[in-house]
mmCIF file of C-alpha atoms and ligand atoms in Angstrom:
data_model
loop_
_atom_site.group_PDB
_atom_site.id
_atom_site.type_symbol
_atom_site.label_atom_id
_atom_site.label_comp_id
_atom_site.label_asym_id
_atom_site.label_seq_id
_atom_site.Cartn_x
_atom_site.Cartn_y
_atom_site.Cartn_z
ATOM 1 C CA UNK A 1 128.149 89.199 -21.205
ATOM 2 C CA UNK A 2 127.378 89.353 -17.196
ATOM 3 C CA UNK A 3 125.249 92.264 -16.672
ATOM 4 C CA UNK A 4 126.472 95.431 -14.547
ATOM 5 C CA UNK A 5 124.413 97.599 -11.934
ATOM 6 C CA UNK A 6 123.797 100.356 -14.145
ATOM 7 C CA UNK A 7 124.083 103.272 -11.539
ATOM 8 C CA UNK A 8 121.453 105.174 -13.772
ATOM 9 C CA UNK A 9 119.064 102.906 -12.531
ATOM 10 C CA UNK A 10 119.205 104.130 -8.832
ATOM 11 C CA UNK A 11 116.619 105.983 -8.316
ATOM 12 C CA UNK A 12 114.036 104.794 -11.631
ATOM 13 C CA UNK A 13 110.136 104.334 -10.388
ATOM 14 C CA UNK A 14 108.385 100.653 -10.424
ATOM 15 C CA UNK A 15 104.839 100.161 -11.002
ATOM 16 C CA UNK A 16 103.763 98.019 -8.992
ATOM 17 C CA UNK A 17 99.827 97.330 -8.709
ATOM 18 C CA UNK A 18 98.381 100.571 -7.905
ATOM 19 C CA UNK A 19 101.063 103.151 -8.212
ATOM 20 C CA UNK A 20 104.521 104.046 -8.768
ATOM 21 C CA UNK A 21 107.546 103.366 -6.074
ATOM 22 C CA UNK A 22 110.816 103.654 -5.810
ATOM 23 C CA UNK A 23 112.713 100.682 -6.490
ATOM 24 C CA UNK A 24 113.933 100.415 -3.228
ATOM 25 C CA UNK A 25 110.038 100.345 -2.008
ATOM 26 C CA UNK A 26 108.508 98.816 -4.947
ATOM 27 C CA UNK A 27 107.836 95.503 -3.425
ATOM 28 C CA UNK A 28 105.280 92.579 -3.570
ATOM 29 C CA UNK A 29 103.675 90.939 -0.755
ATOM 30 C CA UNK A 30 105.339 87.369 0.123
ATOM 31 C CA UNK A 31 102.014 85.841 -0.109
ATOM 32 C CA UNK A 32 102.470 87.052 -3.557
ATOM 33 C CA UNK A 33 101.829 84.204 -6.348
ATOM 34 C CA UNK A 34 104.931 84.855 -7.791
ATOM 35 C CA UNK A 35 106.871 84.456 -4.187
ATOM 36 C CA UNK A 36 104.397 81.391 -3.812
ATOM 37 C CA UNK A 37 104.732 79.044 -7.190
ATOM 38 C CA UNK A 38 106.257 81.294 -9.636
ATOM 39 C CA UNK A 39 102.821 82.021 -10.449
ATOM 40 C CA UNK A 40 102.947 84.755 -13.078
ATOM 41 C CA UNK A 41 103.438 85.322 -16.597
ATOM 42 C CA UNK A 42 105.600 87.842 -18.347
ATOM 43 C CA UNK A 43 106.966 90.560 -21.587
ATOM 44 C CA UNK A 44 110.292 91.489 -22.039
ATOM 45 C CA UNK A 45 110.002 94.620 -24.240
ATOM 46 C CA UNK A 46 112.797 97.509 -25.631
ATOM 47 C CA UNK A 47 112.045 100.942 -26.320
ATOM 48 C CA UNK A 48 113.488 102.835 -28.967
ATOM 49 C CA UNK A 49 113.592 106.237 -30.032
ATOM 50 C CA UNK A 50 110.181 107.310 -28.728
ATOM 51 C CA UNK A 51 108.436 103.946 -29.130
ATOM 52 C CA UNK A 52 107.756 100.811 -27.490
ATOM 53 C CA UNK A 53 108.633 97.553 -30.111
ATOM 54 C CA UNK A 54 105.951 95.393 -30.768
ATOM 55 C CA UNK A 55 103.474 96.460 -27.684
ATOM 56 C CA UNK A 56 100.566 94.837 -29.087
ATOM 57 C CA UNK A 57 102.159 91.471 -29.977
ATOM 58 C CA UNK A 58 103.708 91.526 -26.527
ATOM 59 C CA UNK A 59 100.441 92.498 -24.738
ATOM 60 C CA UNK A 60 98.273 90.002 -26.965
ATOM 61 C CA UNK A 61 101.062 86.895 -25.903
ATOM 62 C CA UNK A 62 100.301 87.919 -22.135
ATOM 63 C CA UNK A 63 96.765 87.828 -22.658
ATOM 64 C CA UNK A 64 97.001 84.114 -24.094
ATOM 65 C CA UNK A 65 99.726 83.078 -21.105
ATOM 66 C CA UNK A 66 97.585 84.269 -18.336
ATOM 67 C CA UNK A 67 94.246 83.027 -19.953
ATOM 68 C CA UNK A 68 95.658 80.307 -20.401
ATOM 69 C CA UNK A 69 96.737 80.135 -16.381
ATOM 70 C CA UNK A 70 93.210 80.949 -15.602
ATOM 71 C CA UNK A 71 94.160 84.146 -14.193
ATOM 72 C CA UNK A 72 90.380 85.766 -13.561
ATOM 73 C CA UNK A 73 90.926 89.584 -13.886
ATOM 74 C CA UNK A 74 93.525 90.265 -16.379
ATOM 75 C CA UNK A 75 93.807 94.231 -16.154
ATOM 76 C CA UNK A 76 92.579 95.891 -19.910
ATOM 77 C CA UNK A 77 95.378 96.423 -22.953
ATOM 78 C CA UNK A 78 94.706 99.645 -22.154
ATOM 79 C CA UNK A 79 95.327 99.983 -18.537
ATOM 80 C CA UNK A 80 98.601 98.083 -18.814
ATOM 81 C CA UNK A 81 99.246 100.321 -21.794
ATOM 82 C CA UNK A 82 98.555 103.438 -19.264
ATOM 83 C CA UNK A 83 100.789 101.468 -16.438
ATOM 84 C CA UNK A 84 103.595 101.663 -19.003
ATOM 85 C CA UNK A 85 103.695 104.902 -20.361
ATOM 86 C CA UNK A 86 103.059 106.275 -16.777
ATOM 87 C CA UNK A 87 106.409 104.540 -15.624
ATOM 88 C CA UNK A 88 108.510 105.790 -18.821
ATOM 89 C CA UNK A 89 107.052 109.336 -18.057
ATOM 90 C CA UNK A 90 107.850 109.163 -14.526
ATOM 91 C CA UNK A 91 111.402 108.418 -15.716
ATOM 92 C CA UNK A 92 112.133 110.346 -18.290
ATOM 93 C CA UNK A 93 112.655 107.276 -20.594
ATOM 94 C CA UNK A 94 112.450 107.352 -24.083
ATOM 95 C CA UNK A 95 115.010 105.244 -25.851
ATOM 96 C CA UNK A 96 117.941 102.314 -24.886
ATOM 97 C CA UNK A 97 115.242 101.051 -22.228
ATOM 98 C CA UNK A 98 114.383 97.542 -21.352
ATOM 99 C CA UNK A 99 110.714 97.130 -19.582
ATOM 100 C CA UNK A 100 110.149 93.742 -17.324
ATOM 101 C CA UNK A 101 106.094 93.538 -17.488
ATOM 102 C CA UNK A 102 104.901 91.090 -14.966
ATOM 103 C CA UNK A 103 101.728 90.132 -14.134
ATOM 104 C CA UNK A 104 101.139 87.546 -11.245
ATOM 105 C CA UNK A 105 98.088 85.705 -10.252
ATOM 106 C CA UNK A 106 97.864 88.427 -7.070
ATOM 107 C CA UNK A 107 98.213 88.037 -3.253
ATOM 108 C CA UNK A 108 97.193 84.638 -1.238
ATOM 109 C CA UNK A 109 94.788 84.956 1.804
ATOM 110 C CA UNK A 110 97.479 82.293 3.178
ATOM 111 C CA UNK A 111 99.869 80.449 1.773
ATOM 112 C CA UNK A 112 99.510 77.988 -0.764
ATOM 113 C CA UNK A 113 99.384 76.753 -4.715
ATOM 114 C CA UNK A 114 95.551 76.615 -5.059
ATOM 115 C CA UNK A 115 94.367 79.454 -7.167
ATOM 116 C CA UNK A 116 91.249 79.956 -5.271
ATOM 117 C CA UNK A 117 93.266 81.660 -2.319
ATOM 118 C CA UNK A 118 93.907 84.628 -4.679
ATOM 119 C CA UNK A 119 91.055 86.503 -3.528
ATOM 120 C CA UNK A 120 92.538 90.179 -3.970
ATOM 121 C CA UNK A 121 93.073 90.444 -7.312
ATOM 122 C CA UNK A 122 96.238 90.187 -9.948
ATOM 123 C CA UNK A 123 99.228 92.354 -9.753
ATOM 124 C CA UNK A 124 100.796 94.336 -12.310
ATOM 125 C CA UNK A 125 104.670 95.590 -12.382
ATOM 126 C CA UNK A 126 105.960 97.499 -14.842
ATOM 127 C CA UNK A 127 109.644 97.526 -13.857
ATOM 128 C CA UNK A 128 111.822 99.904 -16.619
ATOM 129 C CA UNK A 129 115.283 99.870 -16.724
ATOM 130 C CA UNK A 130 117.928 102.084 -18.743
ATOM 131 C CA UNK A 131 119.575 98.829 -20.230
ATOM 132 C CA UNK A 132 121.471 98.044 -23.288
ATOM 133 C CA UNK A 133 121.284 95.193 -25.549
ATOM 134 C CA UNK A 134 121.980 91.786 -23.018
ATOM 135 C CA UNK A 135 123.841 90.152 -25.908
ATOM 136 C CA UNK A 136 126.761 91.133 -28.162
ATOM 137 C CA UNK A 137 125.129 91.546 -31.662
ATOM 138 C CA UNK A 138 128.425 92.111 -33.117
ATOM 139 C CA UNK A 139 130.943 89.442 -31.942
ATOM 140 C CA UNK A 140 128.392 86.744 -31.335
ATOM 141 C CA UNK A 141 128.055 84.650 -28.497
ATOM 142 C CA UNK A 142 129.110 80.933 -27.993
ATOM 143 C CA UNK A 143 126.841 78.544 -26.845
ATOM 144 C CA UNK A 144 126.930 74.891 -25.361
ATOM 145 C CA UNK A 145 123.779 71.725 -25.513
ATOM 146 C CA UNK A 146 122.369 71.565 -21.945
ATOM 147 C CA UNK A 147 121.216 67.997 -20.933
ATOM 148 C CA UNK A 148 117.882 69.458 -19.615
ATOM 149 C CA UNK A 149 115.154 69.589 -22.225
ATOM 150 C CA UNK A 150 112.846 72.455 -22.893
ATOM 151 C CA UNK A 151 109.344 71.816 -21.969
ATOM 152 C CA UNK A 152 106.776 69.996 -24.214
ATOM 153 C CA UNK A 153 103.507 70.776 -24.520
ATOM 154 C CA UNK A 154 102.538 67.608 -22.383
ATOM 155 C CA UNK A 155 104.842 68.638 -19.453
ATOM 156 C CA UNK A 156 104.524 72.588 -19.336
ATOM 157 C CA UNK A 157 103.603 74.595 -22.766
ATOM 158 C CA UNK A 158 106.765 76.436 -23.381
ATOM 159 C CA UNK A 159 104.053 78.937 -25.417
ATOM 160 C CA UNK A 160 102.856 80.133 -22.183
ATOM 161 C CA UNK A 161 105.035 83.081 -21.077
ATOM 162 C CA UNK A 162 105.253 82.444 -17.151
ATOM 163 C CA UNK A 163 107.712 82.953 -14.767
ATOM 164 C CA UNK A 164 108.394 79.645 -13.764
ATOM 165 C CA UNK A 165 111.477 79.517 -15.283
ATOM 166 C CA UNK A 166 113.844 76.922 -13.542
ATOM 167 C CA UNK A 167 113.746 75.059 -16.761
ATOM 168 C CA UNK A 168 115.795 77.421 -18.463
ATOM 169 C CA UNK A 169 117.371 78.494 -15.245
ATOM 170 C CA UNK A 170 118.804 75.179 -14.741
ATOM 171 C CA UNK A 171 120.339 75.373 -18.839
ATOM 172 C CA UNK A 172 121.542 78.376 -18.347
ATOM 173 C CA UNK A 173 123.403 76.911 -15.086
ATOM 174 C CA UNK A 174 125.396 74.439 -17.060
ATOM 175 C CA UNK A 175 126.102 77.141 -19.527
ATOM 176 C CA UNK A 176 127.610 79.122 -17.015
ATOM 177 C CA UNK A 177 130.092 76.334 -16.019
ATOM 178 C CA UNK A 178 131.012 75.518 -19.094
ATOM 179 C CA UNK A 179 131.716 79.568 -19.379
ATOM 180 C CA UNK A 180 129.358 79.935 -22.323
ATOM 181 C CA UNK A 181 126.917 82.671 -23.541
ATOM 182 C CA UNK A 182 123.866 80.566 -23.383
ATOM 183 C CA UNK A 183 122.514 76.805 -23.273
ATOM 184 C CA UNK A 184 120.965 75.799 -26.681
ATOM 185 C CA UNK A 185 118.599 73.527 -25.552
ATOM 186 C CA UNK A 186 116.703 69.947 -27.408
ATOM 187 C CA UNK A 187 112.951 68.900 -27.230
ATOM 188 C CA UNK A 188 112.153 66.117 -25.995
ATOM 189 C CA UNK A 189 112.985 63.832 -29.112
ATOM 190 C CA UNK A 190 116.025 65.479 -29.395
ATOM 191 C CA UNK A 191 116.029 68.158 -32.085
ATOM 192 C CA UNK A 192 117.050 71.377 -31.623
ATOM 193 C CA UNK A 193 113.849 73.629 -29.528
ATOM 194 C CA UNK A 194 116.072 77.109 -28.905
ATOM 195 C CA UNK A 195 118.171 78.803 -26.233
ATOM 196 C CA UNK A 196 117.589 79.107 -22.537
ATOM 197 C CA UNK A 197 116.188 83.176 -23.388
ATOM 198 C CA UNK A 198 116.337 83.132 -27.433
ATOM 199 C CA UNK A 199 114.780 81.411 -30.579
ATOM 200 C CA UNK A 200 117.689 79.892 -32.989
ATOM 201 C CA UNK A 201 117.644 80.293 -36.382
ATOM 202 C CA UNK A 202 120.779 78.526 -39.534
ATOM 203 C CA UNK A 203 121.187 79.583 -42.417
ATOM 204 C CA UNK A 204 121.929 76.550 -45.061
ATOM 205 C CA UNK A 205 123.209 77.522 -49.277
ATOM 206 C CA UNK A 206 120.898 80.664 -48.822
ATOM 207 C CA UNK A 207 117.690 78.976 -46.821
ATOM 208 C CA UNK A 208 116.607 80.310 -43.565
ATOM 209 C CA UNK A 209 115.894 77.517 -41.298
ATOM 210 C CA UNK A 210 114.123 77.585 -37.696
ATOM 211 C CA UNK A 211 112.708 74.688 -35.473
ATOM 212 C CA UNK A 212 108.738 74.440 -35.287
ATOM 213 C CA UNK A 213 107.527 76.208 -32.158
ATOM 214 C CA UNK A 214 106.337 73.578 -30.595
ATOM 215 C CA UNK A 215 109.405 73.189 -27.950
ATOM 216 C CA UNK A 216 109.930 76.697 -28.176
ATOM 217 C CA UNK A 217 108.604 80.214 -27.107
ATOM 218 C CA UNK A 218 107.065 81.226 -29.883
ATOM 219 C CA UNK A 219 109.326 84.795 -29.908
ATOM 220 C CA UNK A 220 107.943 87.843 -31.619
ATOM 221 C CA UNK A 221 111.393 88.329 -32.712
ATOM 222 C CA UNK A 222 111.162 84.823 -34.635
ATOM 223 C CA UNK A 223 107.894 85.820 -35.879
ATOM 224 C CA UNK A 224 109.241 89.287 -37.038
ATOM 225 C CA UNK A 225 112.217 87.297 -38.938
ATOM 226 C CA UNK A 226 110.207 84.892 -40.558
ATOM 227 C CA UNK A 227 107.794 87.460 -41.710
ATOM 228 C CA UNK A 228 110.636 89.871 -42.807
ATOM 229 C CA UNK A 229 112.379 87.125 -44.877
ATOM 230 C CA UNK A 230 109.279 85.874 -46.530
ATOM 231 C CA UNK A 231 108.508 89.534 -47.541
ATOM 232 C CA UNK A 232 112.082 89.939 -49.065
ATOM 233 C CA UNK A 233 112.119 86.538 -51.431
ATOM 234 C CA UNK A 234 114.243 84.135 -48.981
ATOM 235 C CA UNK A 235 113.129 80.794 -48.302
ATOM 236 C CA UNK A 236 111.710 79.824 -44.813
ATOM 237 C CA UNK A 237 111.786 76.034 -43.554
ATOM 238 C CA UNK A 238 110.429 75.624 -39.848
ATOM 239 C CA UNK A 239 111.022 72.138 -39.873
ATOM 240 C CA UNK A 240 112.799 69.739 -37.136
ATOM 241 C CA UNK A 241 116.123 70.251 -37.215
ATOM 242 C CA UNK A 242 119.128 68.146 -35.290
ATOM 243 C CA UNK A 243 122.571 69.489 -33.694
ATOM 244 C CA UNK A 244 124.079 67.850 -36.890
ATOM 245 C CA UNK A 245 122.520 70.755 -39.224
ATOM 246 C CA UNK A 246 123.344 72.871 -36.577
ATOM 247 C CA UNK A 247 126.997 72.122 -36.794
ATOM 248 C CA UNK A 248 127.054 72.172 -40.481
ATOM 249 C CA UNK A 249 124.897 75.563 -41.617
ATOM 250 C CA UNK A 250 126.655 78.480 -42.855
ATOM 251 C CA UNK A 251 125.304 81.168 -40.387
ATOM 252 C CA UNK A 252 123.876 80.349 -37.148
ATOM 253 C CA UNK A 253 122.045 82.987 -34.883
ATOM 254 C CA UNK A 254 119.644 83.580 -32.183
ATOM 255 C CA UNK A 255 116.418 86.287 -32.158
ATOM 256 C CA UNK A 256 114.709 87.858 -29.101
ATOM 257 C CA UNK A 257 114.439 90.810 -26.924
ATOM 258 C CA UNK A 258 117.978 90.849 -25.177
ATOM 259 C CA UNK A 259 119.774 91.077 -28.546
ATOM 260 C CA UNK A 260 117.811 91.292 -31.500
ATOM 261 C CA UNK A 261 119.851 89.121 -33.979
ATOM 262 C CA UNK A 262 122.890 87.696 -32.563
ATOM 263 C CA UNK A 263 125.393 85.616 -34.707
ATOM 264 C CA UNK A 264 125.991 82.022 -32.880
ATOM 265 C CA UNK A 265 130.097 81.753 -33.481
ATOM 266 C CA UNK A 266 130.741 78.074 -31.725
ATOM 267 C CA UNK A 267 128.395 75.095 -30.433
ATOM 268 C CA UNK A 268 129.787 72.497 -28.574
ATOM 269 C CA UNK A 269 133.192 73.656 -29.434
ATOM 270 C CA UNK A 270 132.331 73.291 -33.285
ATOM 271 C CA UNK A 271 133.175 76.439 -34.903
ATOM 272 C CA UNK A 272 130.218 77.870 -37.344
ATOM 273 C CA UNK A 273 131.890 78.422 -40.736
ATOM 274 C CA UNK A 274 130.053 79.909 -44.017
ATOM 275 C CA UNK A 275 131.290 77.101 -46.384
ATOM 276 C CA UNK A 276 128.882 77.965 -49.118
ATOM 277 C CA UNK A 277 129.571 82.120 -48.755
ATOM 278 C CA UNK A 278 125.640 82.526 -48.756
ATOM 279 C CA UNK A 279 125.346 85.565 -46.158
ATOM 280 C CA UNK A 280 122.134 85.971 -44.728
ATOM 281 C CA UNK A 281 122.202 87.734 -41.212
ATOM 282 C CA UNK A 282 123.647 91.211 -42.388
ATOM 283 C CA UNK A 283 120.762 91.360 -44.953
ATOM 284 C CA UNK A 284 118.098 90.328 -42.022
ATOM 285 C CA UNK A 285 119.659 92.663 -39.627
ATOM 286 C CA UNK A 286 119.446 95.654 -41.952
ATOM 287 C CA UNK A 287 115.675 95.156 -42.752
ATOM 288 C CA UNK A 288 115.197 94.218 -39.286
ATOM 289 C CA UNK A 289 116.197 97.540 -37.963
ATOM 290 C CA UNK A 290 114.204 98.861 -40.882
ATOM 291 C CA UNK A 291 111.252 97.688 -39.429
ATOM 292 C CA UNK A 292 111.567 98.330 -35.761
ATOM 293 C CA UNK A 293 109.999 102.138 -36.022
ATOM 294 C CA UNK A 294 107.219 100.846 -38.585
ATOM 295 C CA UNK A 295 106.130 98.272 -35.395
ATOM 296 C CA UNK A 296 106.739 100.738 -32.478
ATOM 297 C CA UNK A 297 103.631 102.068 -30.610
ATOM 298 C CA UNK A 298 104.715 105.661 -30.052
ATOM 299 C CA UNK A 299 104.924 107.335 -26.930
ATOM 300 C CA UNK A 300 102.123 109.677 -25.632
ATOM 301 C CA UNK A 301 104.561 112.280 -23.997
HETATM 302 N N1 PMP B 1 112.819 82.077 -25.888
HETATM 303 C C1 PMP B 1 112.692 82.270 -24.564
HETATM 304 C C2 PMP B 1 112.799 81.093 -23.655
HETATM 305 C C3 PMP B 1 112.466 83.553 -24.057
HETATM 306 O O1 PMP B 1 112.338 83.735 -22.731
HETATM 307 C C4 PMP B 1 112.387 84.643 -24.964
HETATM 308 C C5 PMP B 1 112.129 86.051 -24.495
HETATM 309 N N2 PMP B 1 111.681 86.231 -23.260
HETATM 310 C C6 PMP B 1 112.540 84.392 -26.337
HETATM 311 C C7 PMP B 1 112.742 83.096 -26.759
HETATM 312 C C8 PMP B 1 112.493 85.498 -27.344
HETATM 313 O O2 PMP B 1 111.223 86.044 -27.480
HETATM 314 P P1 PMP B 1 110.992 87.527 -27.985
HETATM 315 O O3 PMP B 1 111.496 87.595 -29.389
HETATM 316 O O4 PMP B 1 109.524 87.703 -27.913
HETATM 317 O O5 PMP B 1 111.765 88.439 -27.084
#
């Protein structure tokens, strides 16, 4: 599950503010935001066969994260749109890609966490990688309960998109030791919020069930599912739901970016098994595939 150096990423070009490098010169400054506070907010996006997945929905979710930062001059849908299809152009990609889109709150005149020292400007990377699915989609993954909660909206919104992310860096940490896939992790009363990089979804005698997104990034995967299954007749609950039901459901799996649908095979050691032989996930995974070139913006080269 450890990611490799892919070597056909050697020589790709990064956007990176004004232009395109290569990624051995693609660099930000380290009065940077992001160098400074994590400062910055963030899409993961795939593309597929000649078209990026869900580009508005990702674009319109790092609108909302860095209005909701305050950044001041958050660059037009269309010039990040321009930024991206520039850097797939200038490397020839057009499927089996993975795109990191950052945008950070821009160089500091000095060092520091107040905002008002970003006097230059925000800066955009657009950093494309050749990159197959992070997750196994066919086996599964096994995950474990970190003891660190996922941020409430009191603490930090986990709606906002930003890469600040020692919260789920520190989950994922204890997943690692425990040598599993990924940390499922609680909200802060203790129901289930989703994994350190996924949204979690069971399956219980042929209902789809997913935990409110308030905990939670609200994934456009998750969204995608719930919309998909509401369109085909199967009965969404986004209620609070505990480890218990989690141990118990018939089909567990996670939804984002890095691996689509993903089957959850073990929690905590407690083996997922379809008692009731309702099967969900192959039916969600078919239309899901179904739908990814209906929501692809197509490439303009
Ligand atoms: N949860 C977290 C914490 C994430 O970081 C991500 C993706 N970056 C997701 C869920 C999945 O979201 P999406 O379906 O939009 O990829």
């Amino acid at each position: 599950m450890l990611q490799q150096f892919n070597p056909q990423n050697k020589d790709i070009q990064v956007y990176v503010n004004d232009g395109l490098y290569h990624r051995d010169a693609a660099k930000v400054s380290v009065f940077d935001s992001v160098v400074q506070g994590g400062d910055a907010v963030w899409e993961g996006l795939r593309v597929y066969d000649g078209g990026i997945f869900c580009l508005d929905r990702h674009l319109d979710r790092l609108y909302t994260s860095a209005k909701t930062l305050a950044f001041v001059d958050i660059p037009s849908k269309e010039t990040i749109k321009k930024a991206i299809f520039q850097t797939l152009e200038a490397n020839g990609m057009r499927d089996n890609v993975h795109i990191r889109l950052t945008l950070t709150r821009g160089e500091k005149i000095t060092s520091g966490m107040d905002p008002r020292l970003n006097q230059k400007g925000s800066c955009l990377i657009v950093l494309a990688e050749w990159k197959p699915l992070v997750y196994d989609n066919k086996n599964g993954i096994k995950v474990i309960t970190a003891h660190i909660q996922r941020n409430s909206p009191r603490h930090l919104d986990s709606k906002i998109h930003h890469n600040n992310l020692l919260n789920n860096i520190l989950a994922k940490i204890q997943a690692n030791i425990a040598g599993a896939d990924a940390a499922l992790m609680l909200d802060a009363y203790g129901f289930v919020a989703e994994l350190n990089g996924t949204n979690i979804f069971m399956v219980k005698d042929g209902v789809l069930f997913t935990p409110h997104a308030d905990a939670c990034l609200h994934g456009i995967t998750r969204g995608l599912i719930i919309e998909i299954a509401k369109n085909a007749g199967i009965p969404v609950v986004e209620r609070n739901l505990s480890l218990t039901e989690f141990y118990g459901a018939d089909e567990v799996f996670c939804t984002g970016t890095m691996g689509e649908l993903t089957p959850i095979t073990f929690i905590d050691g407690r083996e997922i098994e379809n008692h009731s032989g309702s099967i969900l996930l192959p039916i969600l995974k078919e239309l899901f595939i179904e739908q990814i070139p209906v929501h692809s913006e197509p490439l303009p080269f």
